[in-house]
mmCIF file of C-alpha atoms in Angstrom:
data_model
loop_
_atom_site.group_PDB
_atom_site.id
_atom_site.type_symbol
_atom_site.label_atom_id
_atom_site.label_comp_id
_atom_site.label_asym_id
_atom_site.label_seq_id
_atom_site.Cartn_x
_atom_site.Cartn_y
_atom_site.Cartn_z
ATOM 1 C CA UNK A 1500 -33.149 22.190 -2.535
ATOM 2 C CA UNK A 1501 -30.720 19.318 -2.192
ATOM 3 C CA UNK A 1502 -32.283 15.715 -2.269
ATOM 4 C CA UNK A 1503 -32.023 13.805 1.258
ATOM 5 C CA UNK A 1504 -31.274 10.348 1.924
ATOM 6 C CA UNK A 1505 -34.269 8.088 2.626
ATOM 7 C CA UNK A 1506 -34.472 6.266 6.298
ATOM 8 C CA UNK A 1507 -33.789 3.195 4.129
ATOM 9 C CA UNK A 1508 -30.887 4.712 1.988
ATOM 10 C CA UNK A 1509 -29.669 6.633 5.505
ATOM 11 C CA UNK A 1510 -29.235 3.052 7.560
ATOM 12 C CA UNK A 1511 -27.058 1.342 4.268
ATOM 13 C CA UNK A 1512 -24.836 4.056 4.238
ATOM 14 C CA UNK A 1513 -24.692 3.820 8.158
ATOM 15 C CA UNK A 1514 -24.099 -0.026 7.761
ATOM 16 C CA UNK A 1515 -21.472 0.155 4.776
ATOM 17 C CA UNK A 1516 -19.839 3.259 6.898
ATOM 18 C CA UNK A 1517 -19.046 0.534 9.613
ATOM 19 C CA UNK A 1518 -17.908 -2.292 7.162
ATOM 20 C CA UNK A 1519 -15.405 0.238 5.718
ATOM 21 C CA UNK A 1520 -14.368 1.623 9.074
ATOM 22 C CA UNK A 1521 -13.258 -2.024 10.061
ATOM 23 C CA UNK A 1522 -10.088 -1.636 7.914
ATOM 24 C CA UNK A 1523 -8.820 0.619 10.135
ATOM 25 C CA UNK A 1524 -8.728 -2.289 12.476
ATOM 26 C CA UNK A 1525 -7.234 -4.728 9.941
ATOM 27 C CA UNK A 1526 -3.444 -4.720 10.081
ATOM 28 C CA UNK A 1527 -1.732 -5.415 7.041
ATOM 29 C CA UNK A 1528 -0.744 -8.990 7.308
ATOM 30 C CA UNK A 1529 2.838 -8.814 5.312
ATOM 31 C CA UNK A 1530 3.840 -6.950 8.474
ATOM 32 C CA UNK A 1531 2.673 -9.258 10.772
ATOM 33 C CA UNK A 1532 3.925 -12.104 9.565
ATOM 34 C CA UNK A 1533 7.183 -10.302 10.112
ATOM 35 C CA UNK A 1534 6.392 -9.311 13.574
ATOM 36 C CA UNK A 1535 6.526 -5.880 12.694
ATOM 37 C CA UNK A 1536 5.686 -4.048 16.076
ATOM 38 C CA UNK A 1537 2.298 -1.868 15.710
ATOM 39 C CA UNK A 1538 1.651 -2.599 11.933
ATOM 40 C CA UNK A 1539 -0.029 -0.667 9.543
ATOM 41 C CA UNK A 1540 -4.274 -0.968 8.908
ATOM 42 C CA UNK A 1541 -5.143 -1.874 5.661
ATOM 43 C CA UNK A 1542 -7.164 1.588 6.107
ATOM 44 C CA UNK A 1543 -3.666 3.224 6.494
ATOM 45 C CA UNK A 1544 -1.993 1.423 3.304
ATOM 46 C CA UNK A 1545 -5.106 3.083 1.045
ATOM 47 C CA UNK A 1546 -5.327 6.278 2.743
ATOM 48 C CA UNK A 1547 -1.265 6.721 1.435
ATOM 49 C CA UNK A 1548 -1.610 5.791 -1.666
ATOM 50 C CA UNK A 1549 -4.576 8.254 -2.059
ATOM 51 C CA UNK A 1550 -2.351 10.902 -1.399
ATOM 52 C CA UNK A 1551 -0.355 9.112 -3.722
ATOM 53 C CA UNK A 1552 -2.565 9.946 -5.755
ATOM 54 C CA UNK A 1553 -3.231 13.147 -5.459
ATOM 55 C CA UNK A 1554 0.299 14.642 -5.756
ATOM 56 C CA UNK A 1555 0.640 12.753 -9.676
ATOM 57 C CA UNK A 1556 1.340 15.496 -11.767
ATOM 58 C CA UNK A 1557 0.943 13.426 -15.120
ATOM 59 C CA UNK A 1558 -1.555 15.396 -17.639
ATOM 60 C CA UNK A 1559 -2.555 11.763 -18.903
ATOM 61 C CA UNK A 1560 -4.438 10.571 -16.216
ATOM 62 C CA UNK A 1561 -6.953 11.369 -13.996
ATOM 63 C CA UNK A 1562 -5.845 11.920 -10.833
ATOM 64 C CA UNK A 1563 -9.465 12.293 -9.693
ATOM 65 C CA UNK A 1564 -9.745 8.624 -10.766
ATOM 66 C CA UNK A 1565 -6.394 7.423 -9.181
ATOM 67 C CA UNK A 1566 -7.218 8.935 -5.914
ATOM 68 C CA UNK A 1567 -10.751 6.583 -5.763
ATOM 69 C CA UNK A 1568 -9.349 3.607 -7.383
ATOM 70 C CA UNK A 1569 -6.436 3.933 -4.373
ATOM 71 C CA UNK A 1570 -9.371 4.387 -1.542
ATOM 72 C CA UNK A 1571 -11.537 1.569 -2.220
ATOM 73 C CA UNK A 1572 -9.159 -1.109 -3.804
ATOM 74 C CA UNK A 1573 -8.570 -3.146 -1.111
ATOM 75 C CA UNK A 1574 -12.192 -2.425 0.879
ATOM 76 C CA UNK A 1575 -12.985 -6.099 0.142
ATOM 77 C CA UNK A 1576 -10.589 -6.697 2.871
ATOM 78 C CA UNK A 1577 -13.375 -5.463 5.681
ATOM 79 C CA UNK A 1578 -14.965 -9.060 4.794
ATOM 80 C CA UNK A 1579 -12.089 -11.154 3.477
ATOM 81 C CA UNK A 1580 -9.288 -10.279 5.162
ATOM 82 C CA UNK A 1581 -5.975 -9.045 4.102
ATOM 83 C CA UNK A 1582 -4.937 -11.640 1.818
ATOM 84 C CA UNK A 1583 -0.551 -12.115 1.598
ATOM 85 C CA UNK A 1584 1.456 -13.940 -0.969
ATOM 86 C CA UNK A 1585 2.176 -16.543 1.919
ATOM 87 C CA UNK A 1586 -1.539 -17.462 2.774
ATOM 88 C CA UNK A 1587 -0.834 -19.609 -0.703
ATOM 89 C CA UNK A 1588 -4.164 -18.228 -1.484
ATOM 90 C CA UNK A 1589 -4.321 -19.006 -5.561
ATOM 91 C CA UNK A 1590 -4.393 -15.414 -8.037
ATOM 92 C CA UNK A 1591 -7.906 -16.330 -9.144
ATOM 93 C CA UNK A 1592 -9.772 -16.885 -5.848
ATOM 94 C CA UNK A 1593 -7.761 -13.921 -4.495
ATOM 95 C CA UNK A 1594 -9.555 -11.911 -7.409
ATOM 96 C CA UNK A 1595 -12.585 -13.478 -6.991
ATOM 97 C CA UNK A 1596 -12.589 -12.201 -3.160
ATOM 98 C CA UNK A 1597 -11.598 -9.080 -4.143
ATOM 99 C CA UNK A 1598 -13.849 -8.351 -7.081
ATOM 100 C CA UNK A 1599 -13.303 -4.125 -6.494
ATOM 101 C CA UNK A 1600 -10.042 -4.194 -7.455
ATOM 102 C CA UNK A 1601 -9.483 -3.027 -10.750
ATOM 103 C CA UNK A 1602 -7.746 -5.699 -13.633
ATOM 104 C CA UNK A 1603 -4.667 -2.731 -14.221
ATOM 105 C CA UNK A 1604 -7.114 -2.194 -17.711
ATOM 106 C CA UNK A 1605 -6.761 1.866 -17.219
ATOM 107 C CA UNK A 1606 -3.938 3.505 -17.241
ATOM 108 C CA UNK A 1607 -5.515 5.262 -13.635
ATOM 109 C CA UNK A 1608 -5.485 1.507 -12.382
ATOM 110 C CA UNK A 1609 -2.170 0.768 -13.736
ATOM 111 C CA UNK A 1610 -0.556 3.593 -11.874
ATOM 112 C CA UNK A 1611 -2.720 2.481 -8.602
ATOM 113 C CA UNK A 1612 -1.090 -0.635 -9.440
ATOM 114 C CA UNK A 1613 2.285 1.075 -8.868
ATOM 115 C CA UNK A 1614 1.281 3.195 -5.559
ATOM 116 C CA UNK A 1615 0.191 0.175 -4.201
ATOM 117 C CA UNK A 1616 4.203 -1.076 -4.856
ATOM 118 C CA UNK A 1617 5.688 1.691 -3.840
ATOM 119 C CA UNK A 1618 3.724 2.345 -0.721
ATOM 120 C CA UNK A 1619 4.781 -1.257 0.559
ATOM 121 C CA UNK A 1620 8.334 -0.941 0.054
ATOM 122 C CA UNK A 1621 8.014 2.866 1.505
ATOM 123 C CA UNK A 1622 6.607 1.101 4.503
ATOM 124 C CA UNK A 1623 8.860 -1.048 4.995
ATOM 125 C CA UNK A 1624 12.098 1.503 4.605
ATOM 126 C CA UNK A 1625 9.704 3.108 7.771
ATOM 127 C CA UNK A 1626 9.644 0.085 9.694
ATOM 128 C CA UNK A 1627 13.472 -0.510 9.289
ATOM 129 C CA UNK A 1628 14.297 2.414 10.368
ATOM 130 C CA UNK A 1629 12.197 2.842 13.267
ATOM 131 C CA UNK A 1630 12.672 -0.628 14.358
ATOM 132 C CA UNK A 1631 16.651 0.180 13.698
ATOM 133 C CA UNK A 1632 16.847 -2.952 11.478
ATOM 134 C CA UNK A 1633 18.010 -1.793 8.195
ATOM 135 C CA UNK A 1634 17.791 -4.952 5.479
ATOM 136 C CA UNK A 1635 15.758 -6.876 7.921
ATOM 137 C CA UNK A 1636 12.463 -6.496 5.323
ATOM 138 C CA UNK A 1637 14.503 -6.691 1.786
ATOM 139 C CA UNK A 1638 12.162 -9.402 0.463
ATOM 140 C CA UNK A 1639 9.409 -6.744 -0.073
ATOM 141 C CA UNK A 1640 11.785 -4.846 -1.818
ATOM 142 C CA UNK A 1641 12.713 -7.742 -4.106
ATOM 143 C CA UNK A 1642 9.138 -8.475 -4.323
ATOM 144 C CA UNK A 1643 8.655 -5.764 -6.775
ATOM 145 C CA UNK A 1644 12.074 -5.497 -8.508
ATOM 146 C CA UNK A 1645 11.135 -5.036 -12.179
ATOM 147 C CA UNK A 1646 7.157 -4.387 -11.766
ATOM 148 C CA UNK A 1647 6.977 -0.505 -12.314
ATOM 149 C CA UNK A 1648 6.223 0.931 -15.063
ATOM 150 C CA UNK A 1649 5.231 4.875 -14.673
ATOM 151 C CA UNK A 1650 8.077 7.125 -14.590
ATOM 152 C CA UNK A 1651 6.787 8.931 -12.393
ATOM 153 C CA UNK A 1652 6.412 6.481 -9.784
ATOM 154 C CA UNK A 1653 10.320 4.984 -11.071
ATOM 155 C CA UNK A 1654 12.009 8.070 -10.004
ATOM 156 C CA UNK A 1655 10.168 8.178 -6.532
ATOM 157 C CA UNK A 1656 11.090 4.509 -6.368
ATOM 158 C CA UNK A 1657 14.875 4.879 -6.980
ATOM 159 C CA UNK A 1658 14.912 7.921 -4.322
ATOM 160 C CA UNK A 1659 13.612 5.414 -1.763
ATOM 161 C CA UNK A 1660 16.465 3.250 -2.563
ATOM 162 C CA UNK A 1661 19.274 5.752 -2.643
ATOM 163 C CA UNK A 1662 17.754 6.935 0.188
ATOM 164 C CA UNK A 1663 17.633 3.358 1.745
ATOM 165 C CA UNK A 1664 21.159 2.264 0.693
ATOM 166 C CA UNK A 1665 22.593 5.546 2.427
ATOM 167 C CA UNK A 1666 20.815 4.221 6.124
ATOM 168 C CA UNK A 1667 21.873 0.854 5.242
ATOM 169 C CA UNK A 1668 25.416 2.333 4.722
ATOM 170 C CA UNK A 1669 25.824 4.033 7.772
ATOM 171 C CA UNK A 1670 25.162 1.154 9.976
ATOM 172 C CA UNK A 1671 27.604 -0.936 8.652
ATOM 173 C CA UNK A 1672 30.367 1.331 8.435
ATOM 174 C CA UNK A 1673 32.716 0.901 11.825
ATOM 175 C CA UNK A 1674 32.228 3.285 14.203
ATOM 176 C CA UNK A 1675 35.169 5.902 14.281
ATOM 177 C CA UNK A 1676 37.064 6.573 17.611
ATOM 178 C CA UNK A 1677 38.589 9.441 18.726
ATOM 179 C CA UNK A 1678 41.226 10.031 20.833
#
């Protein structure tokens, strides 16, 4: 027979349910501070890089790992906020706020590390293209210029960009008349 939850046990899971739901209502402040129309939820950002996650085919981590270090590493952000470069918000109280999130000391939290990158600049390729504004959110890209390490993630990276540079291409080319 399976063990049940007490009353008490039943109400803090109800409770911390709620506090993680609020990240689906916490948009992702990089994007609106750049008046990105409908941003992304913090909820949305993790959910991503879970699946992420999940489709990491290298035998030397645990991709088990990954996917749960992806889902709860910013949850702090139900309380705190989402917390951007700008806010000029020093590295150590931005750490001390987010105490969850792991210190890249695994190589499963390294490569979290990464997803959390990758997803960013992913999101903002989106947002240029829907908003039809290609360039318009390079800084994020520049942002991480240098700061990935797994190969894995590398080669997904550089497909974004190729990718990226082709859209980019094809609105500055002149438009061709015919006659």
């Amino acid at each position: 027979m399976a063990a049940s939850l007490s009353t008490a046990e039943s109400k803090n899971l109800l409770q911390f349910l709620k506090l993680v739901g609020q990240l689906k209502r916490v948009p992702r402040t990089g994007w609106v501070y750049r008046k990105v129309k409908q941003p992304e939820s913090v909820s949305d950002h993790m959910y991503r890089m879970s699946i992420m996650a999940m489709t990491i085919t290298d035998p030397k981590v645990n991709k088990e790992r990954c996917m749960k270090i992806a889902l709860v590493h910013d949850m702090a952000e139900s309380i705190v906020g989402d917390i951007a470069p700008m806010d000029k918000v020093s590295k150590e109280e931005k750490h001390r706020r987010e105490k969850e999130y792991e210190s890249q000391s695994s190589p499963e939290a390294r490569l979290v590390k990464d997803f959390d990158l990758a997803e960013m600049i992913l999101q903002a390729q989106e947002y240029e293209e829907l908003e039809e504004t290609p360039g318009r959110l390079q800084e994020f890209f520049d942002s991480t210029e240098g700061r990935f390490h797994h190969p894995d993630v590398i080669q997904l990276v550089d497909c974004l960009k190729e990718e990226r540079r082709g859209h980019m291409s094809k609105v500055a080319e002149p438009p061709t008349h015919t006659s």
